[in-house]
PDB file of C-alpha atoms in Angstrom:
ATOM      1  CA  MET A   1     -72.873  78.003 -79.301  1.00 49.00           C
ATOM      2  CA  LYS A   2     -72.394  81.815 -80.072  1.00 50.00           C
ATOM      3  CA  MET A   3     -73.229  84.858 -78.036  1.00 48.00           C
ATOM      4  CA  PHE A   4     -74.517  87.785 -79.989  1.00 46.00           C
ATOM      5  CA  ASN A   5     -74.604  90.656 -77.684  1.00 46.00           C
ATOM      6  CA  LEU A   6     -76.934  93.615 -79.164  1.00 43.00           C
ATOM      7  CA  LYS A   7     -75.335  96.367 -77.221  1.00 42.00           C
ATOM      8  CA  PHE A   8     -72.070  95.982 -79.461  1.00 38.00           C
ATOM      9  CA  PHE A   9     -74.608  96.128 -82.667  1.00 42.00           C
ATOM     10  CA  PRO A  10     -76.654  98.913 -83.395  1.00 40.00           C
ATOM     11  CA  LYS A  11     -78.960  99.250 -80.721  1.00 42.00           C
ATOM     12  CA  LEU A  12     -82.331  97.358 -81.927  1.00 41.00           C
ATOM     13  CA  GLY A  13     -83.864  97.884 -78.143  1.00 41.00           C
ATOM     14  CA  LEU A  14     -82.833 101.707 -78.335  1.00 39.00           C
ATOM     15  CA  PHE A  15     -84.951 102.263 -81.700  1.00 40.00           C
ATOM     16  CA  ILE A  16     -87.797 100.778 -79.867  1.00 40.00           C
ATOM     17  CA  TYR A  17     -87.443 102.873 -76.845  1.00 38.00           C
ATOM     18  CA  ILE A  18     -86.653 106.035 -78.824  1.00 39.00           C
ATOM     19  CA  PHE A  19     -89.994 105.527 -81.008  1.00 41.00           C
ATOM     20  CA  ILE A  20     -92.197 105.151 -77.894  1.00 39.00           C
ATOM     21  CA  TYR A  21     -90.831 108.250 -76.453  1.00 35.00           C
ATOM     22  CA  LEU A  22     -90.709 110.328 -79.281  1.00 38.00           C
ATOM     23  CA  ILE A  23     -94.734 109.701 -80.014  1.00 34.00           C
ATOM     24  CA  SER A  24     -95.894 109.076 -76.483  1.00 33.00           C
ATOM     25  CA  PRO A  25     -99.069 109.997 -75.133  1.00 32.00           C
ATOM     26  CA  LYS A  26     -97.268 113.139 -73.418  1.00 32.00           C
ATOM     27  CA  LEU A  27     -96.768 114.729 -76.990  1.00 32.00           C
ATOM     28  CA  ALA A  28     -98.703 117.959 -77.164  1.00 29.00           C
ATOM     29  CA  ILE A  29    -101.008 119.001 -79.816  1.00 30.00           C
ATOM     30  CA  THR A  30    -102.807 122.529 -79.708  1.00 30.00           C
ATOM     31  CA  GLN A  31    -105.960 122.010 -82.169  1.00 33.00           C
ATOM     32  CA  ASN A  32    -107.018 125.567 -81.718  1.00 33.00           C
ATOM     33  CA  THR A  33    -104.078 126.950 -83.513  1.00 34.00           C
ATOM     34  CA  ASN A  34    -104.374 124.493 -86.244  1.00 41.00           C
ATOM     35  CA  VAL A  35    -100.696 122.846 -85.629  1.00 53.00           C
ATOM     36  CA  ASP A  36     -99.830 120.207 -87.833  1.00 75.00           C
ATOM     37  CA  ILE A  37     -98.598 117.618 -85.336  1.00 74.00           C
ATOM     38  CA  ARG A  38     -97.594 115.140 -88.315  1.00 80.00           C
ATOM     39  CA  ARG A  39     -95.680 117.953 -89.797  1.00 86.00           C
ATOM     40  CA  ASN A  40     -93.970 119.263 -86.494  1.00 80.00           C
ATOM     41  CA  LEU A  41     -92.853 116.007 -85.415  1.00 78.00           C
ATOM     42  CA  GLU A  42     -91.372 115.091 -88.688  1.00 87.00           C
ATOM     43  CA  ASN A  43     -89.670 118.216 -89.091  1.00 88.00           C
ATOM     44  CA  ALA A  44     -88.318 117.995 -85.592  1.00 83.00           C
ATOM     45  CA  LEU A  45     -86.804 114.518 -86.055  1.00 84.00           C
ATOM     46  CA  ASN A  46     -85.363 115.294 -89.667  1.00 92.00           C
ATOM     47  CA  THR A  47     -83.755 118.574 -88.750  1.00 92.00           C
ATOM     48  CA  ARG A  48     -82.246 117.296 -85.517  1.00 89.00           C
ATOM     49  CA  ASN A  49     -84.192 120.165 -84.181  1.00 85.00           C
ATOM     50  CA  LEU A  50     -83.806 119.445 -80.017  1.00 76.00           C
ATOM     51  CA  LYS A  51     -85.535 122.892 -79.348  1.00 78.00           C
ATOM     52  CA  LEU A  52     -88.531 122.151 -81.236  1.00 75.00           C
ATOM     53  CA  ILE A  53     -88.402 118.562 -79.652  1.00 67.00           C
ATOM     54  CA  LYS A  54     -88.095 120.303 -76.202  1.00 66.00           C
ATOM     55  CA  ASN A  55     -91.484 122.410 -76.931  1.00 66.00           C
ATOM     56  CA  ILE A  56     -93.079 119.286 -77.923  1.00 61.00           C
ATOM     57  CA  PHE A  57     -92.487 117.303 -74.936  1.00 57.00           C
ATOM     58  CA  LYS A  58     -93.461 118.083 -71.279  1.00 49.00           C
ATOM     59  CA  GLU A  59     -90.851 119.435 -69.170  1.00 55.00           C
ATOM     60  CA  ASP A  60     -90.210 116.292 -67.184  1.00 50.00           C
ATOM     61  CA  GLU A  61     -89.562 114.158 -70.223  1.00 47.00           C
ATOM     62  CA  ASN A  62     -87.297 116.720 -72.056  1.00 53.00           C
ATOM     63  CA  PHE A  63     -83.822 115.775 -70.770  1.00 64.00           C
ATOM     64  CA  LYS A  64     -84.438 112.148 -70.993  1.00 59.00           C
ATOM     65  CA  ILE A  65     -85.862 112.516 -74.756  1.00 56.00           C
ATOM     66  CA  GLN A  66     -83.002 114.479 -75.957  1.00 64.00           C
ATOM     67  CA  GLU A  67     -80.434 112.554 -74.420  1.00 74.00           C
ATOM     68  CA  GLN A  68     -81.800 109.272 -76.218  1.00 66.00           C
ATOM     69  CA  PHE A  69     -82.534 110.901 -79.414  1.00 71.00           C
ATOM     70  CA  LYS A  70     -78.863 112.230 -79.499  1.00 78.00           C
ATOM     71  CA  GLU A  71     -77.725 108.344 -79.012  1.00 76.00           C
ATOM     72  CA  ILE A  72     -79.652 107.262 -82.028  1.00 73.00           C
ATOM     73  CA  ILE A  73     -78.419 110.084 -84.040  1.00 82.00           C
ATOM     74  CA  LYS A  74     -75.155 109.245 -83.158  1.00 83.00           C
ATOM     75  CA  ASP A  75     -75.792 105.492 -84.570  1.00 85.00           C
ATOM     76  CA  PHE A  76     -77.270 106.541 -87.744  1.00 88.00           C
ATOM     77  CA  PRO A  77     -76.407 110.131 -88.364  1.00 90.00           C
ATOM     78  CA  ASN A  78     -78.427 110.387 -91.628  1.00 92.00           C
ATOM     79  CA  SER A  79     -81.525 108.647 -90.652  1.00 90.00           C
ATOM     80  CA  THR A  80     -84.722 110.316 -92.013  1.00 92.00           C
ATOM     81  CA  TRP A  81     -88.318 110.047 -90.724  1.00 89.00           C
ATOM     82  CA  GLN A  82     -91.327 109.975 -93.012  1.00 93.00           C
ATOM     83  CA  ILE A  83     -94.502 110.091 -91.277  1.00 88.00           C
ATOM     84  CA  LYS A  84     -97.938 109.770 -93.274  1.00 91.00           C
ATOM     85  CA  ARG A  85    -101.595 110.109 -91.686  1.00 87.00           C
ATOM     86  CA  LEU A  86    -103.844 107.100 -92.445  1.00 88.00           C
ATOM     87  CA  SER A  87    -106.844 108.200 -90.433  1.00 77.00           C
ATOM     88  CA  VAL A  88    -109.170 110.961 -91.594  1.00 72.00           C
ATOM     89  CA  GLU A  89    -108.935 114.471 -90.275  1.00 67.00           C
ATOM     90  CA  ASN A  90    -112.216 114.389 -87.959  1.00 69.00           C
ATOM     91  CA  SER A  91    -111.678 110.545 -86.759  1.00 74.00           C
ATOM     92  CA  LYS A  92    -111.680 110.006 -83.045  1.00 75.00           C
ATOM     93  CA  GLU A  93    -108.926 107.587 -83.315  1.00 78.00           C
ATOM     94  CA  LYS A  94    -105.602 109.054 -85.109  1.00 77.00           C
ATOM     95  CA  ILE A  95    -103.186 106.790 -87.030  1.00 87.00           C
ATOM     96  CA  PHE A  96     -99.734 107.619 -88.449  1.00 85.00           C
ATOM     97  CA  ASN A  97     -97.732 105.171 -90.458  1.00 92.00           C
ATOM     98  CA  ILE A  98     -93.975 106.047 -89.605  1.00 88.00           C
ATOM     99  CA  LYS A  99     -90.889 104.894 -91.643  1.00 93.00           C
ATOM    100  CA  VAL A 100     -87.451 105.265 -90.862  1.00 89.00           C
ATOM    101  CA  ASN A 101     -84.432 104.777 -92.814  1.00 93.00           C
ATOM    102  CA  GLY A 102     -80.526 105.500 -92.306  1.00 93.00           C
ATOM    103  CA  ASN A 103     -77.328 103.564 -92.826  1.00 93.00           C
ATOM    104  CA  LYS A 104     -73.955 103.475 -91.053  1.00 92.00           C
ATOM    105  CA  ILE A 105     -70.345 101.938 -91.677  1.00 90.00           C
ATOM    106  CA  PHE A 106     -69.710  99.592 -88.578  1.00 86.00           C
ATOM    107  CA  ASN A 107     -66.524  97.629 -88.586  1.00 86.00           C
ATOM    108  CA  GLY A 108     -66.063  98.107 -92.103  1.00 90.00           C
ATOM    109  CA  ASP A 109     -69.386  96.974 -93.153  1.00 91.00           C
ATOM    110  CA  LYS A 110     -72.183  99.380 -94.168  1.00 94.00           C
ATOM    111  CA  TYR A 111     -75.747  98.523 -92.320  1.00 94.00           C
ATOM    112  CA  PHE A 112     -78.882  99.730 -93.338  1.00 95.00           C
ATOM    113  CA  LEU A 113     -81.994 100.653 -90.820  1.00 92.00           C
ATOM    114  CA  GLU A 114     -85.315 100.331 -92.052  1.00 93.00           C
ATOM    115  CA  SER A 115     -88.156 100.466 -89.295  1.00 90.00           C
ATOM    116  CA  ASN A 116     -92.039 100.632 -90.012  1.00 92.00           C
ATOM    117  CA  PHE A 117     -94.838 100.751 -87.528  1.00 90.00           C
ATOM    118  CA  LYS A 118     -98.331 102.342 -86.998  1.00 91.00           C
ATOM    119  CA  TYR A 119     -99.130 104.768 -84.295  1.00 77.00           C
ATOM    120  CA  LEU A 120    -102.573 104.866 -83.000  1.00 75.00           C
ATOM    121  CA  PHE A 121    -103.793 107.786 -80.539  1.00 73.00           C
ATOM    122  CA  SER A 122    -106.683 110.051 -79.508  1.00 65.00           C
ATOM    123  CA  ILE A 123    -106.784 113.659 -78.693  1.00 65.00           C
ATOM    124  CA  GLN A 124    -108.022 115.186 -75.205  1.00 58.00           C
ATOM    125  CA  ASN A 125    -107.563 118.841 -74.188  1.00 54.00           C
ATOM    126  CA  ASP A 126    -105.053 119.307 -77.311  1.00 55.00           C
ATOM    127  CA  LYS A 127    -102.861 116.659 -76.137  1.00 54.00           C
ATOM    128  CA  ILE A 128    -102.409 113.295 -77.461  1.00 56.00           C
ATOM    129  CA  LYS A 129    -103.909 110.218 -75.268  1.00 63.00           C
ATOM    130  CA  ASN A 130    -103.782 106.671 -75.292  1.00 61.00           C
ATOM    131  CA  GLY A 131    -100.816 106.478 -77.833  1.00 64.00           C
ATOM    132  CA  LYS A 132    -100.139 102.888 -78.940  1.00 72.00           C
ATOM    133  CA  ILE A 133     -97.319 101.387 -81.401  1.00 77.00           C
ATOM    134  CA  LYS A 134     -98.535  98.672 -83.513  1.00 87.00           C
ATOM    135  CA  ASN A 135     -97.116  96.465 -86.253  1.00 91.00           C
ATOM    136  CA  LEU A 136     -93.697  97.304 -85.654  1.00 91.00           C
ATOM    137  CA  LEU A 137     -90.901  96.002 -87.761  1.00 94.00           C
ATOM    138  CA  THR A 138     -87.358  97.193 -87.775  1.00 91.00           C
ATOM    139  CA  THR A 139     -84.538  95.433 -89.653  1.00 94.00           C
ATOM    140  CA  ILE A 140     -80.551  96.321 -89.805  1.00 94.00           C
ATOM    141  CA  ARG A 141     -78.848  94.301 -92.383  1.00 95.00           C
ATOM    142  CA  ASN A 142     -75.447  94.662 -94.048  1.00 95.00           C
ATOM    143  CA  ASP A 143     -76.077  92.204 -97.122  1.00 94.00           C
ATOM    144  CA  GLN A 144     -77.164  95.057 -99.528  1.00 91.00           C
ATOM    145  CA  ASN A 145     -80.567  93.256 -99.816  1.00 91.00           C
ATOM    146  CA  LYS A 146     -79.095  90.025-101.535  1.00 92.00           C
ATOM    147  CA  ILE A 147     -80.918  87.734 -98.726  1.00 93.00           C
ATOM    148  CA  ASP A 148     -84.530  87.238 -99.763  1.00 93.00           C
ATOM    149  CA  ILE A 149     -85.947  86.824 -96.457  1.00 94.00           C
ATOM    150  CA  ILE A 150     -89.641  86.776 -95.392  1.00 94.00           C
ATOM    151  CA  PHE A 151     -90.820  87.755 -91.734  1.00 95.00           C
ATOM    152  CA  ARG A 152     -93.954  85.942 -90.911  1.00 96.00           C
ATOM    153  CA  ILE A 153     -94.792  87.013 -87.585  1.00 95.00           C
ATOM    154  CA  PRO A 154     -98.425  88.075 -86.804  1.00 95.00           C
ATOM    155  CA  GLU A 155     -99.518  91.564 -85.962  1.00 93.00           C
ATOM    156  CA  LYS A 156    -102.103  90.522 -83.324  1.00 93.00           C
ATOM    157  CA  VAL A 157    -102.838  87.124 -81.614  1.00 96.00           C
ATOM    158  CA  LEU A 158    -105.561  86.070 -79.295  1.00 97.00           C
ATOM    159  CA  THR A 159    -104.715  85.822 -75.525  1.00 96.00           C
ATOM    160  CA  GLY A 160    -103.374  82.096 -74.558  1.00 95.00           C
ATOM    161  CA  THR A 161    -103.463  80.949 -78.109  1.00 96.00           C
ATOM    162  CA  LYS A 162    -100.361  79.384 -80.073  1.00 96.00           C
ATOM    163  CA  TYR A 163     -98.712  81.130 -82.785  1.00 96.00           C
ATOM    164  CA  ASP A 164     -95.989  80.898 -85.263  1.00 96.00           C
ATOM    165  CA  ILE A 165     -92.786  82.873 -85.748  1.00 96.00           C
ATOM    166  CA  ASP A 166     -91.586  82.124 -89.218  1.00 95.00           C
ATOM    167  CA  ILE A 167     -88.221  84.121 -90.392  1.00 95.00           C
ATOM    168  CA  ILE A 168     -87.840  82.294 -94.027  1.00 94.00           C
ATOM    169  CA  LEU A 169     -84.834  82.422 -96.621  1.00 92.00           C
ATOM    170  CA  ASN A 170     -86.710  82.076 -99.643  1.00 88.00           C
ATOM    171  CA  GLU A 171     -83.771  80.599-101.470  1.00 82.00           C
ATOM    172  CA  PRO A 172     -82.083  77.344-102.004  1.00 78.00           C
ATOM    173  CA  LEU A 173     -79.607  76.960 -99.459  1.00 81.00           C
ATOM    174  CA  GLY A 174     -77.540  74.272-100.944  1.00 81.00           C
ATOM    175  CA  ASP A 175     -74.372  73.982 -98.801  1.00 83.00           C
ATOM    176  CA  VAL A 176     -74.389  77.227 -97.185  1.00 85.00           C
ATOM    177  CA  ILE A 177     -74.386  77.231 -93.628  1.00 87.00           C
ATOM    178  CA  ILE A 178     -76.333  79.759 -91.956  1.00 92.00           C
ATOM    179  CA  ALA A 179     -77.028  80.478 -87.991  1.00 94.00           C
ATOM    180  CA  GLY A 180     -79.265  82.434 -85.971  1.00 94.00           C
ATOM    181  CA  GLY A 181     -81.282  82.992 -82.700  1.00 94.00           C
ATOM    182  CA  ILE A 182     -84.510  84.922 -81.332  1.00 94.00           C
ATOM    183  CA  ILE A 183     -85.591  86.143 -78.239  1.00 92.00           C
ATOM    184  CA  SER A 184     -88.839  88.076 -76.394  1.00 89.00           C
ATOM    185  CA  HIS A 185     -88.655  90.864 -74.340  1.00 77.00           C
ATOM    186  CA  LEU A 186     -91.357  93.312 -72.874  1.00 66.00           C
ATOM    187  CA  GLU A 187     -92.270  96.662 -74.578  1.00 65.00           C
ATOM    188  CA  ASP A 188     -90.562  99.781 -73.572  1.00 57.00           C
ATOM    189  CA  SER A 189     -87.361  98.005 -72.298  1.00 55.00           C
ATOM    190  CA  HIS A 190     -83.887  98.063 -73.258  1.00 52.00           C
ATOM    191  CA  LEU A 191     -82.967  95.115 -74.973  1.00 52.00           C
ATOM    192  CA  LYS A 192     -79.835  93.770 -72.621  1.00 56.00           C
ATOM    193  CA  GLN A 193     -79.963  90.093 -73.057  1.00 64.00           C
ATOM    194  CA  GLU A 194     -77.703  88.096 -75.197  1.00 75.00           C
ATOM    195  CA  ILE A 195     -78.895  86.326 -78.343  1.00 82.00           C
ATOM    196  CA  ASN A 196     -77.751  82.679 -78.657  1.00 84.00           C
ATOM    197  CA  ILE A 197     -76.565  82.122 -82.286  1.00 87.00           C
ATOM    198  CA  GLU A 198     -76.812  78.499 -83.234  1.00 90.00           C
ATOM    199  CA  PRO A 199     -76.439  76.700 -86.562  1.00 91.00           C
ATOM    200  CA  LEU A 200     -79.889  76.540 -88.293  1.00 90.00           C
ATOM    201  CA  ALA A 201     -80.614  73.193 -89.978  1.00 79.00           C
ATOM    202  CA  SER A 202     -83.602  74.571 -92.133  1.00 83.00           C
ATOM    203  CA  GLY A 203     -83.764  77.706 -94.087  1.00 88.00           C
ATOM    204  CA  GLY A 204     -84.695  80.309 -91.380  1.00 92.00           C
ATOM    205  CA  ILE A 205     -86.040  80.341 -87.710  1.00 94.00           C
ATOM    206  CA  PHE A 206     -89.191  78.502 -87.052  1.00 94.00           C
ATOM    207  CA  LYS A 207     -90.532  79.047 -83.505  1.00 94.00           C
ATOM    208  CA  THR A 208     -94.115  78.165 -81.988  1.00 96.00           C
ATOM    209  CA  THR A 209     -94.858  80.198 -78.814  1.00 95.00           C
ATOM    210  CA  ARG A 210     -97.893  80.920 -76.619  1.00 94.00           C
ATOM    211  CA  ALA A 211     -99.684  84.030 -76.312  1.00 94.00           C
ATOM    212  CA  SER A 212     -99.672  85.298 -72.458  1.00 91.00           C
ATOM    213  CA  SER A 213    -103.181  85.140 -70.625  1.00 93.00           C
ATOM    214  CA  LYS A 214    -103.561  88.867 -70.419  1.00 92.00           C
ATOM    215  CA  PRO A 215    -103.607  91.447 -73.366  1.00 91.00           C
ATOM    216  CA  ALA A 216     -99.826  92.648 -73.652  1.00 89.00           C
ATOM    217  CA  ARG A 217     -97.447  93.989 -76.340  1.00 89.00           C
ATOM    218  CA  GLN A 218     -94.528  91.240 -76.869  1.00 90.00           C
ATOM    219  CA  ILE A 219     -91.502  92.210 -78.729  1.00 91.00           C
ATOM    220  CA  TRP A 220     -89.234  89.412 -80.526  1.00 94.00           C
ATOM    221  CA  SER A 221     -85.822  90.185 -81.608  1.00 92.00           C
ATOM    222  CA  GLY A 222     -83.209  88.336 -83.412  1.00 94.00           C
ATOM    223  CA  VAL A 223     -80.463  87.857 -85.855  1.00 94.00           C
ATOM    224  CA  ILE A 224     -79.668  85.681 -89.036  1.00 94.00           C
ATOM    225  CA  SER A 225     -76.024  85.026 -90.405  1.00 93.00           C
ATOM    226  CA  HIS A 226     -75.644  84.511 -93.713  1.00 93.00           C
ATOM    227  CA  PRO A 227     -72.305  84.152 -95.875  1.00 93.00           C
ATOM    228  CA  LYS A 228     -73.687  86.985 -97.485  1.00 93.00           C
ATOM    229  CA  GLY A 229     -74.167  89.304 -94.591  1.00 94.00           C
ATOM    230  CA  THR A 230     -76.077  89.742 -91.193  1.00 94.00           C
ATOM    231  CA  ILE A 231     -79.776  90.684 -90.573  1.00 95.00           C
ATOM    232  CA  SER A 232     -81.107  91.703 -87.145  1.00 94.00           C
ATOM    233  CA  PHE A 233     -84.988  92.316 -86.575  1.00 94.00           C
ATOM    234  CA  THR A 234     -87.371  93.402 -84.049  1.00 92.00           C
ATOM    235  CA  LYS A 235     -91.138  92.706 -84.515  1.00 94.00           C
ATOM    236  CA  SER A 236     -94.061  93.440 -82.034  1.00 93.00           C
ATOM    237  CA  VAL A 237     -97.074  91.066 -81.565  1.00 94.00           C
ATOM    238  CA  GLU A 238    -100.175  92.602 -80.084  1.00 92.00           C
ATOM    239  CA  ILE A 239    -101.831  90.019 -77.756  1.00 93.00           C
ATOM    240  CA  VAL A 240    -105.692  90.887 -77.463  1.00 93.00           C
ATOM    241  CA  GLU A 241    -108.696  89.291 -76.091  1.00 94.00           C
ATOM    242  CA  LYS A 242    -110.644  89.561 -79.411  1.00 88.00           C
ATOM    243  CA  ILE A 243    -109.803  90.195 -82.844  1.00 77.00           C
TER     244      ILE A 243
END
């Protein structure tokens, strides 16, 4: 059995942490002056403008956000953010679709980051309220997209119900030996656990789990090792009382 420690791999847990803080409910919006929060947030991230980020966030969060932002930029210096508004301008609930891409040479291999998620929020007294990240999927891979992989992990499930997690390699394996592992952890937490990497008898990771009895947001992180490369992933699942 092999141990896979993500703190020595590009920081999956850190990405979740950063995304949550960069678009947290403490992000200020001034509607009266027609400030475009989508554009300001996207510009601040893409230009590495710490001063603008400082102006966006409340004073008690500035230092923490800037330090964590510097860390993610250190991992992927050329990362880019794309933010699209999915909701109509006058809707009560606002929705952004956020996509992050980047790449980095790590131990001689080139790793590619891709992350997609939706951010839902409302506005009260010119500030974002009740911000929620949904349908997060982040991958970091060095296979040059040669591995045809499918992630079948639900976006939301009912409390107390069983659900399946399937990460499928959609190609004949033949004599190819693959290995992998997966763990779950709480939202907003750093991923400090080690992932047990074991040979996979089938073409991927297949797991059945049960949702918690109360609404929550569960984060699944894992890795698949293949002769063509390595793919690590993080996916969020929202546990709700009704769908």
